[in-house]
Short mmCIF file of C-alpha atoms in Angstrom, two decimals:
data_model
loop_
_atom_site.label_atom_id
_atom_site.label_comp_id
_atom_site.label_asym_id
_atom_site.label_seq_id
_atom_site.Cartn_x
_atom_site.Cartn_y
_atom_site.Cartn_z
CA MET A 23 1.75 -7.78 4.15
CA LEU A 24 3.96 -9.44 6.73
CA GLY A 25 4.56 -12.41 4.42
CA LEU A 26 5.38 -10.07 1.54
CA GLY A 27 7.80 -8.11 3.74
CA ILE A 28 9.63 -11.25 4.88
CA THR A 29 9.98 -12.40 1.27
CA GLU A 30 11.26 -8.96 0.22
CA ILE A 31 14.02 -9.15 2.84
CA PHE A 32 15.50 -12.11 0.99
CA VAL A 33 14.79 -10.88 -2.55
CA SER A 34 16.27 -7.46 -1.71
CA GLN A 35 19.70 -9.05 -1.43
CA ILE A 36 19.84 -9.19 -5.24
CA PRO A 37 22.75 -6.76 -5.63
CA ASN A 38 21.76 -4.65 -8.67
CA PHE A 39 19.65 -4.26 -11.81
CA HIS A 40 21.94 -6.57 -13.78
CA LYS A 41 20.68 -9.50 -11.67
CA LEU A 42 17.00 -8.50 -11.81
CA SER A 43 16.11 -9.47 -15.38
CA TRP A 44 14.43 -12.77 -14.48
CA LEU A 45 12.40 -11.18 -11.68
CA SER A 46 11.40 -8.28 -13.92
CA ILE A 47 10.16 -10.67 -16.64
CA ILE A 48 8.08 -12.61 -14.10
CA ALA A 49 6.63 -9.38 -12.66
CA ALA A 50 5.71 -8.04 -16.11
CA THR A 51 4.03 -11.34 -17.01
CA MET A 52 2.03 -11.27 -13.78
CA SER A 53 1.00 -7.68 -14.49
CA PHE A 54 -0.40 -8.60 -17.89
CA ALA A 55 -2.11 -11.65 -16.37
CA TYR A 56 -4.07 -9.92 -13.60
CA ALA A 57 -4.88 -6.89 -15.77
CA SER A 58 -6.26 -9.19 -18.45
CA ILE A 59 -8.33 -11.10 -15.86
CA GLY A 60 -9.76 -7.83 -14.53
CA LEU A 61 -10.55 -6.62 -18.05
CA GLY A 62 -12.20 -9.91 -18.95
CA LEU A 63 -14.39 -9.96 -15.84
CA ALA A 64 -15.40 -6.31 -16.30
CA PHE A 65 -16.21 -6.86 -19.98
CA SER A 66 -18.30 -9.94 -19.21
CA LYS A 67 -20.25 -8.01 -16.58
CA VAL A 68 -20.95 -5.16 -19.00
CA ILE A 69 -22.14 -7.33 -21.90
CA SER A 70 -24.31 -9.39 -19.54
CA GLY A 71 -26.27 -6.24 -18.70
CA GLN A 72 -25.20 -6.16 -15.05
CA GLY A 73 -23.13 -3.00 -15.32
CA GLY A 74 -23.51 -0.30 -12.69
CA ARG A 75 -25.15 3.08 -13.09
CA THR A 76 -22.84 5.57 -14.78
CA THR A 77 -23.09 9.33 -15.27
CA LEU A 78 -21.15 11.72 -17.47
CA SER A 79 -19.78 13.64 -14.47
CA GLY A 80 -19.01 10.56 -12.36
CA VAL A 81 -20.11 10.20 -8.75
CA GLU A 82 -22.94 12.63 -8.11
CA VAL A 83 -22.85 15.26 -5.40
CA GLY A 84 -25.58 14.63 -2.84
CA LEU A 85 -26.24 13.63 0.75
CA ASN A 86 -23.17 11.42 1.05
CA LEU A 87 -20.80 13.51 -1.06
CA THR A 88 -20.13 17.24 -1.03
CA THR A 89 -18.67 19.23 -3.90
CA GLU A 90 -15.52 19.76 -1.86
CA ASP A 91 -15.09 16.03 -1.24
CA LYS A 92 -15.58 15.27 -4.91
CA LEU A 93 -12.85 17.75 -5.88
CA TRP A 94 -10.49 16.14 -3.37
CA ARG A 95 -11.29 12.74 -4.89
CA ILE A 96 -10.54 14.03 -8.39
CA PHE A 97 -7.16 15.36 -7.32
CA ARG A 98 -6.32 12.12 -5.50
CA ALA A 99 -7.17 10.21 -8.68
CA ILE A 100 -4.74 12.46 -10.57
CA GLY A 101 -2.14 11.56 -7.94
CA ASP A 102 -2.75 7.85 -8.56
CA MET A 103 -2.20 8.41 -12.28
CA ALA A 104 0.97 10.39 -11.53
CA PHE A 105 2.27 7.49 -9.44
CA ALA A 106 1.67 5.15 -12.38
CA SER A 107 3.81 7.46 -14.54
CA SER A 108 6.66 7.99 -12.08
CA TYR A 109 9.13 5.60 -13.66
CA ALA A 110 11.80 8.21 -14.47
CA PRO A 111 14.07 7.36 -11.47
CA ILE A 112 14.70 3.85 -12.81
CA LEU A 113 15.26 4.76 -16.48
CA ILE A 114 18.98 5.47 -16.06
CA GLU A 115 19.43 2.33 -13.96
CA ILE A 116 17.77 0.23 -16.65
CA GLN A 117 19.74 1.92 -19.44
CA ASN A 118 22.98 1.01 -17.67
CA THR A 119 22.13 -2.67 -18.11
CA LEU A 120 21.93 -2.37 -21.92
CA LYS A 121 24.69 -3.30 -24.36
CA SER A 122 26.61 -0.49 -26.04
CA SER A 123 25.50 -1.63 -29.49
CA PRO A 124 23.01 -0.63 -30.73
CA PRO A 125 23.23 2.77 -28.98
CA GLU A 126 21.67 2.71 -25.51
CA ASN A 127 19.73 5.96 -25.94
CA LYS A 128 18.02 4.75 -29.14
CA VAL A 129 17.09 1.39 -27.61
CA MET A 130 15.80 3.12 -24.46
CA LYS A 131 13.74 5.61 -26.47
CA LYS A 132 12.07 2.79 -28.40
CA ALA A 133 11.52 0.72 -25.25
CA SER A 134 10.02 3.71 -23.41
CA ALA A 135 7.62 4.44 -26.26
CA ILE A 136 6.40 0.83 -26.35
CA ALA A 137 6.13 0.64 -22.55
CA VAL A 138 4.20 3.90 -22.21
CA PHE A 139 1.82 2.99 -25.05
CA THR A 140 1.19 -0.49 -23.62
CA SER A 141 0.70 0.58 -20.01
CA THR A 142 -1.49 3.54 -20.98
CA SER A 143 -3.69 1.26 -23.10
CA PHE A 144 -4.18 -1.15 -20.19
CA TYR A 145 -4.81 1.69 -17.73
CA MET A 146 -7.43 3.24 -20.01
CA MET A 147 -9.18 -0.08 -20.65
CA CYS A 148 -9.20 -0.96 -16.95
CA GLY A 149 -10.52 2.47 -16.04
CA CYS A 150 -13.24 2.60 -18.72
CA LEU A 151 -14.41 -1.02 -18.43
CA GLY A 152 -14.17 -0.93 -14.65
CA TYR A 153 -16.39 2.14 -14.49
CA ALA A 154 -18.79 0.62 -17.01
CA ALA A 155 -18.99 -2.55 -14.88
CA PHE A 156 -19.44 -0.91 -11.46
CA GLY A 157 -20.61 2.60 -12.25
CA ASN A 158 -20.46 5.20 -9.50
CA ASN A 159 -19.81 2.50 -6.89
CA ALA A 160 -16.60 1.33 -8.54
CA PRO A 161 -14.03 0.21 -5.92
CA GLY A 162 -10.51 1.61 -5.84
CA ASN A 163 -9.21 -1.76 -7.03
CA MET A 164 -11.40 -4.08 -9.11
CA LEU A 165 -9.74 -7.28 -7.91
CA THR A 166 -8.86 -6.57 -4.27
CA GLY A 167 -11.62 -4.04 -3.54
CA PHE A 168 -14.37 -6.69 -3.50
CA GLY A 169 -15.60 -5.68 -6.91
CA PHE A 170 -15.71 -9.26 -8.16
CA TYR A 171 -16.53 -12.37 -6.14
CA GLU A 172 -17.06 -15.04 -8.83
CA PRO A 173 -15.50 -17.17 -10.17
CA PHE A 174 -13.57 -17.28 -6.90
CA TRP A 175 -10.70 -19.40 -8.27
CA LEU A 176 -10.03 -16.84 -11.02
CA ILE A 177 -10.10 -13.97 -8.51
CA ASP A 178 -7.66 -15.88 -6.30
CA LEU A 179 -5.40 -16.48 -9.30
CA ALA A 180 -5.49 -12.78 -10.19
CA ASN A 181 -4.63 -11.78 -6.63
CA LEU A 182 -1.76 -14.27 -6.60
CA CYS A 183 -0.49 -12.61 -9.78
CA ILE A 184 -0.74 -9.23 -8.04
CA VAL A 185 1.38 -10.45 -5.12
CA VAL A 186 4.07 -11.87 -7.42
CA HIS A 187 4.01 -8.69 -9.51
CA LEU A 188 4.45 -6.54 -6.39
CA LEU A 189 7.45 -8.64 -5.36
CA GLY A 190 9.21 -7.73 -8.58
CA ALA A 191 7.93 -4.15 -8.82
CA TYR A 192 9.12 -3.45 -5.27
CA GLN A 193 12.65 -4.49 -6.23
CA VAL A 194 12.70 -2.49 -9.45
CA LEU A 195 11.59 0.69 -7.66
CA ALA A 196 13.75 0.13 -4.59
CA GLN A 197 17.03 -0.64 -6.39
CA PRO A 198 17.88 3.05 -7.12
CA VAL A 199 17.34 3.82 -3.41
CA TYR A 200 19.55 0.90 -2.38
CA SER A 201 22.33 1.78 -4.83
CA THR A 202 22.30 5.48 -3.88
CA VAL A 203 22.85 4.76 -0.18
CA GLU A 204 25.41 2.03 -0.85
CA SER A 205 27.38 4.20 -3.30
CA TRP A 206 27.43 7.02 -0.76
CA ALA A 207 28.63 4.63 1.96
CA SER A 208 31.41 3.20 -0.23
CA LYS A 209 32.72 6.71 -0.90
CA LYS A 210 32.40 7.70 2.75
CA TRP A 211 34.08 4.58 4.16
CA PRO A 212 36.09 3.02 1.31
CA ASN A 213 38.25 0.89 3.63
CA SER A 214 35.45 -0.50 5.78
CA LYS A 215 34.98 -4.27 5.50
CA ILE A 216 31.32 -3.88 6.41
CA VAL A 217 30.81 -1.63 3.39
CA SER A 218 33.09 -3.10 0.74
CA LYS A 219 33.89 -6.75 1.53
CA GLU A 220 31.92 -9.44 -0.31
CA TYR A 221 31.65 -12.90 1.23
CA PRO A 222 31.20 -15.62 -1.43
CA LEU A 223 28.73 -18.43 -0.74
CA SER A 224 27.76 -21.50 -2.69
CA LEU A 225 24.61 -23.59 -2.39
CA ARG A 226 23.81 -26.83 -4.16
CA ILE A 227 20.19 -27.02 -5.30
CA GLY A 228 19.59 -30.43 -6.82
CA LYS A 229 22.41 -30.97 -9.29
CA LYS A 230 23.12 -27.28 -9.79
CA ASP A 231 25.56 -25.09 -7.84
CA CYS A 232 24.30 -21.58 -7.06
CA ASN A 233 27.10 -19.11 -6.37
CA PHE A 234 26.44 -15.72 -4.85
CA SER A 235 27.96 -13.30 -2.37
CA ILE A 236 26.72 -11.41 0.67
CA ASN A 237 27.70 -8.00 1.98
CA LEU A 238 27.12 -6.86 5.56
CA LEU A 239 26.03 -3.35 4.61
CA ARG A 240 23.60 -4.75 2.05
CA ILE A 241 22.10 -7.13 4.58
CA ILE A 242 21.76 -4.56 7.38
CA TRP A 243 20.64 -1.57 5.32
CA ARG A 244 18.20 -3.34 2.99
CA THR A 245 16.68 -5.44 5.75
CA THR A 246 16.09 -2.29 7.82
CA PHE A 247 14.54 -0.51 4.85
CA VAL A 248 12.14 -3.38 4.08
CA ALA A 249 11.23 -3.81 7.76
CA ILE A 250 10.32 -0.12 8.13
CA ALA A 251 8.35 -0.10 4.86
CA THR A 252 6.45 -3.24 5.93
CA LEU A 253 5.65 -1.77 9.34
CA LEU A 254 4.33 1.43 7.77
CA ALA A 255 2.24 -0.55 5.26
CA MET A 256 0.67 -2.59 8.05
CA ALA A 257 0.04 0.45 10.21
CA LEU A 258 -1.36 2.75 7.47
CA PRO A 259 -3.78 0.82 5.24
CA PHE A 260 -4.79 3.84 3.11
CA PHE A 261 -3.98 2.42 -0.31
CA ASN A 262 -5.23 5.08 -2.75
CA ASP A 263 -4.34 8.04 -0.53
CA ILE A 264 -0.80 6.76 0.00
CA LEU A 265 -0.40 6.16 -3.75
CA ALA A 266 -1.62 9.69 -4.49
CA LEU A 267 0.84 11.17 -1.98
CA LEU A 268 3.76 9.15 -3.33
CA GLY A 269 2.76 10.10 -6.86
CA ALA A 270 2.64 13.78 -5.97
CA VAL A 271 6.01 13.72 -4.21
CA SER A 272 7.89 11.87 -6.95
CA TYR A 273 6.12 12.90 -10.16
CA TRP A 274 7.03 16.56 -10.69
CA PRO A 275 10.72 16.60 -9.69
CA MET A 276 11.75 13.27 -11.28
CA THR A 277 9.35 12.93 -14.22
CA VAL A 278 8.92 16.57 -15.26
CA TYR A 279 11.39 19.07 -13.79
CA PHE A 280 14.75 17.30 -14.18
CA PRO A 281 14.04 15.83 -17.66
CA VAL A 282 12.79 19.21 -18.92
CA GLU A 283 15.77 21.09 -17.52
CA MET A 284 18.19 18.49 -18.92
CA CYS A 285 16.51 18.80 -22.32
CA ILE A 286 16.90 22.60 -22.23
CA ALA A 287 20.57 22.29 -21.28
CA GLN A 288 21.41 19.52 -23.75
CA LYS A 289 19.69 21.09 -26.76
CA LYS A 290 20.87 24.58 -25.72
CA ILE A 291 17.38 26.04 -25.98
CA ARG A 292 17.63 29.81 -25.84
CA PRO A 293 16.01 31.40 -22.74
CA GLN A 294 12.86 33.44 -23.39
CA SER A 295 12.34 31.65 -26.74
CA LEU A 296 8.91 30.21 -27.59
CA ARG A 297 10.09 26.63 -27.03
CA TRP A 298 11.73 27.56 -23.72
CA LEU A 299 8.55 29.29 -22.53
CA GLY A 300 6.47 26.25 -23.50
CA LEU A 301 8.71 23.84 -21.55
CA GLU A 302 8.82 26.10 -18.50
CA LEU A 303 5.03 26.50 -18.66
CA LEU A 304 4.75 22.70 -18.62
CA ASN A 305 7.02 22.70 -15.56
CA LEU A 306 4.88 25.27 -13.76
CA VAL A 307 1.54 23.59 -14.54
CA CYS A 308 2.80 20.18 -13.38
CA PHE A 309 4.25 21.75 -10.22
CA LEU A 310 0.90 23.36 -9.34
CA ILE A 311 -0.91 20.07 -9.99
CA THR A 312 1.59 18.30 -7.74
CA ILE A 313 0.90 20.74 -4.89
CA VAL A 314 -2.87 20.31 -5.21
CA VAL A 315 -2.59 16.51 -5.41
CA ALA A 316 -0.34 16.41 -2.33
CA CYS A 317 -2.88 18.50 -0.40
CA SER A 318 -5.73 16.23 -1.49
CA ALA A 319 -3.80 13.11 -0.46
CA ILE A 320 -3.06 14.60 2.95
CA GLN A 321 -6.74 15.54 3.29
CA GLY A 322 -7.73 11.95 2.48
CA LEU A 323 -5.27 10.57 5.02
CA ASN A 324 -6.62 13.02 7.59
CA GLN A 325 -10.18 11.79 6.95
CA GLY A 326 -9.06 8.18 7.30
CA LEU A 327 -7.16 8.84 10.50
CA LYS A 328 -10.36 10.02 12.22
CA THR A 329 -11.64 6.44 12.34
CA TYR A 330 -8.21 4.80 12.19
CA LYS A 331 -6.99 2.09 14.54
CA PRO A 332 -3.37 0.93 14.10
CA PHE A 333 -2.97 -2.57 12.65
CA LYS A 334 -6.76 -2.99 12.35
CA PHE A 335 -8.22 -3.84 8.93
#
């Protein structure tokens, strides 16, 4: 985590989405790579007859699991799925990098459909094959949760792909946060050299000159952000619970509420009409799910904190 944080400090100096295409391509490639490795290992375990015991209702309630705990687990799992779907904040940022022809909205609609179909397919295959391989004892993460041990070189390769993927994914998700703060600062202090002045630099790598610029606000603000995030990650190693909480916090407002309300306003959907009621019902249901998921994530964190020691893994 510390190594990843130090690397992110440098990579975070990439100024905007327009400069992230190469990193995004690498991250997407790594994502396909480790997901495919996980699917292959799970499939091989299933067809070899070594799959775990599965039941229609999942983990059974018994001595080590109460009905209440199982419900909390279900809601936390929904939070994890919500986190995987919370890409709405970066859609506008990505669309701004597209050319004006063909129309940006049509290209983005097609790209979103392909992306959602592809990611959903991989999520479903990983979930189904992972459960078939490990049964009720399935770990939270097939590759890093000690689900697989052999072949060790392939597991190490998959985990390396995960690290590289996270490097890129971190930047894609953090860029809107960076740009929001920096845009606010430039409006607040338009004449400040710390905020607005760019200092050009040039490095010679081999026979190629690499030209880039640095900005004091970008260095200070982004470094501070990464340092705090890294410290929190090292101090709170509750992977699935944290994901569920983040998914709950970001899913409903950014992925459901604002898009639905913008659709109603743009298409001038008449209030109290059947279509309006359907969209608002979707809003309400997703809001209630978000509340329940947030409560379950907090409950999971509370359970973990009972035996928690800072910076101990």
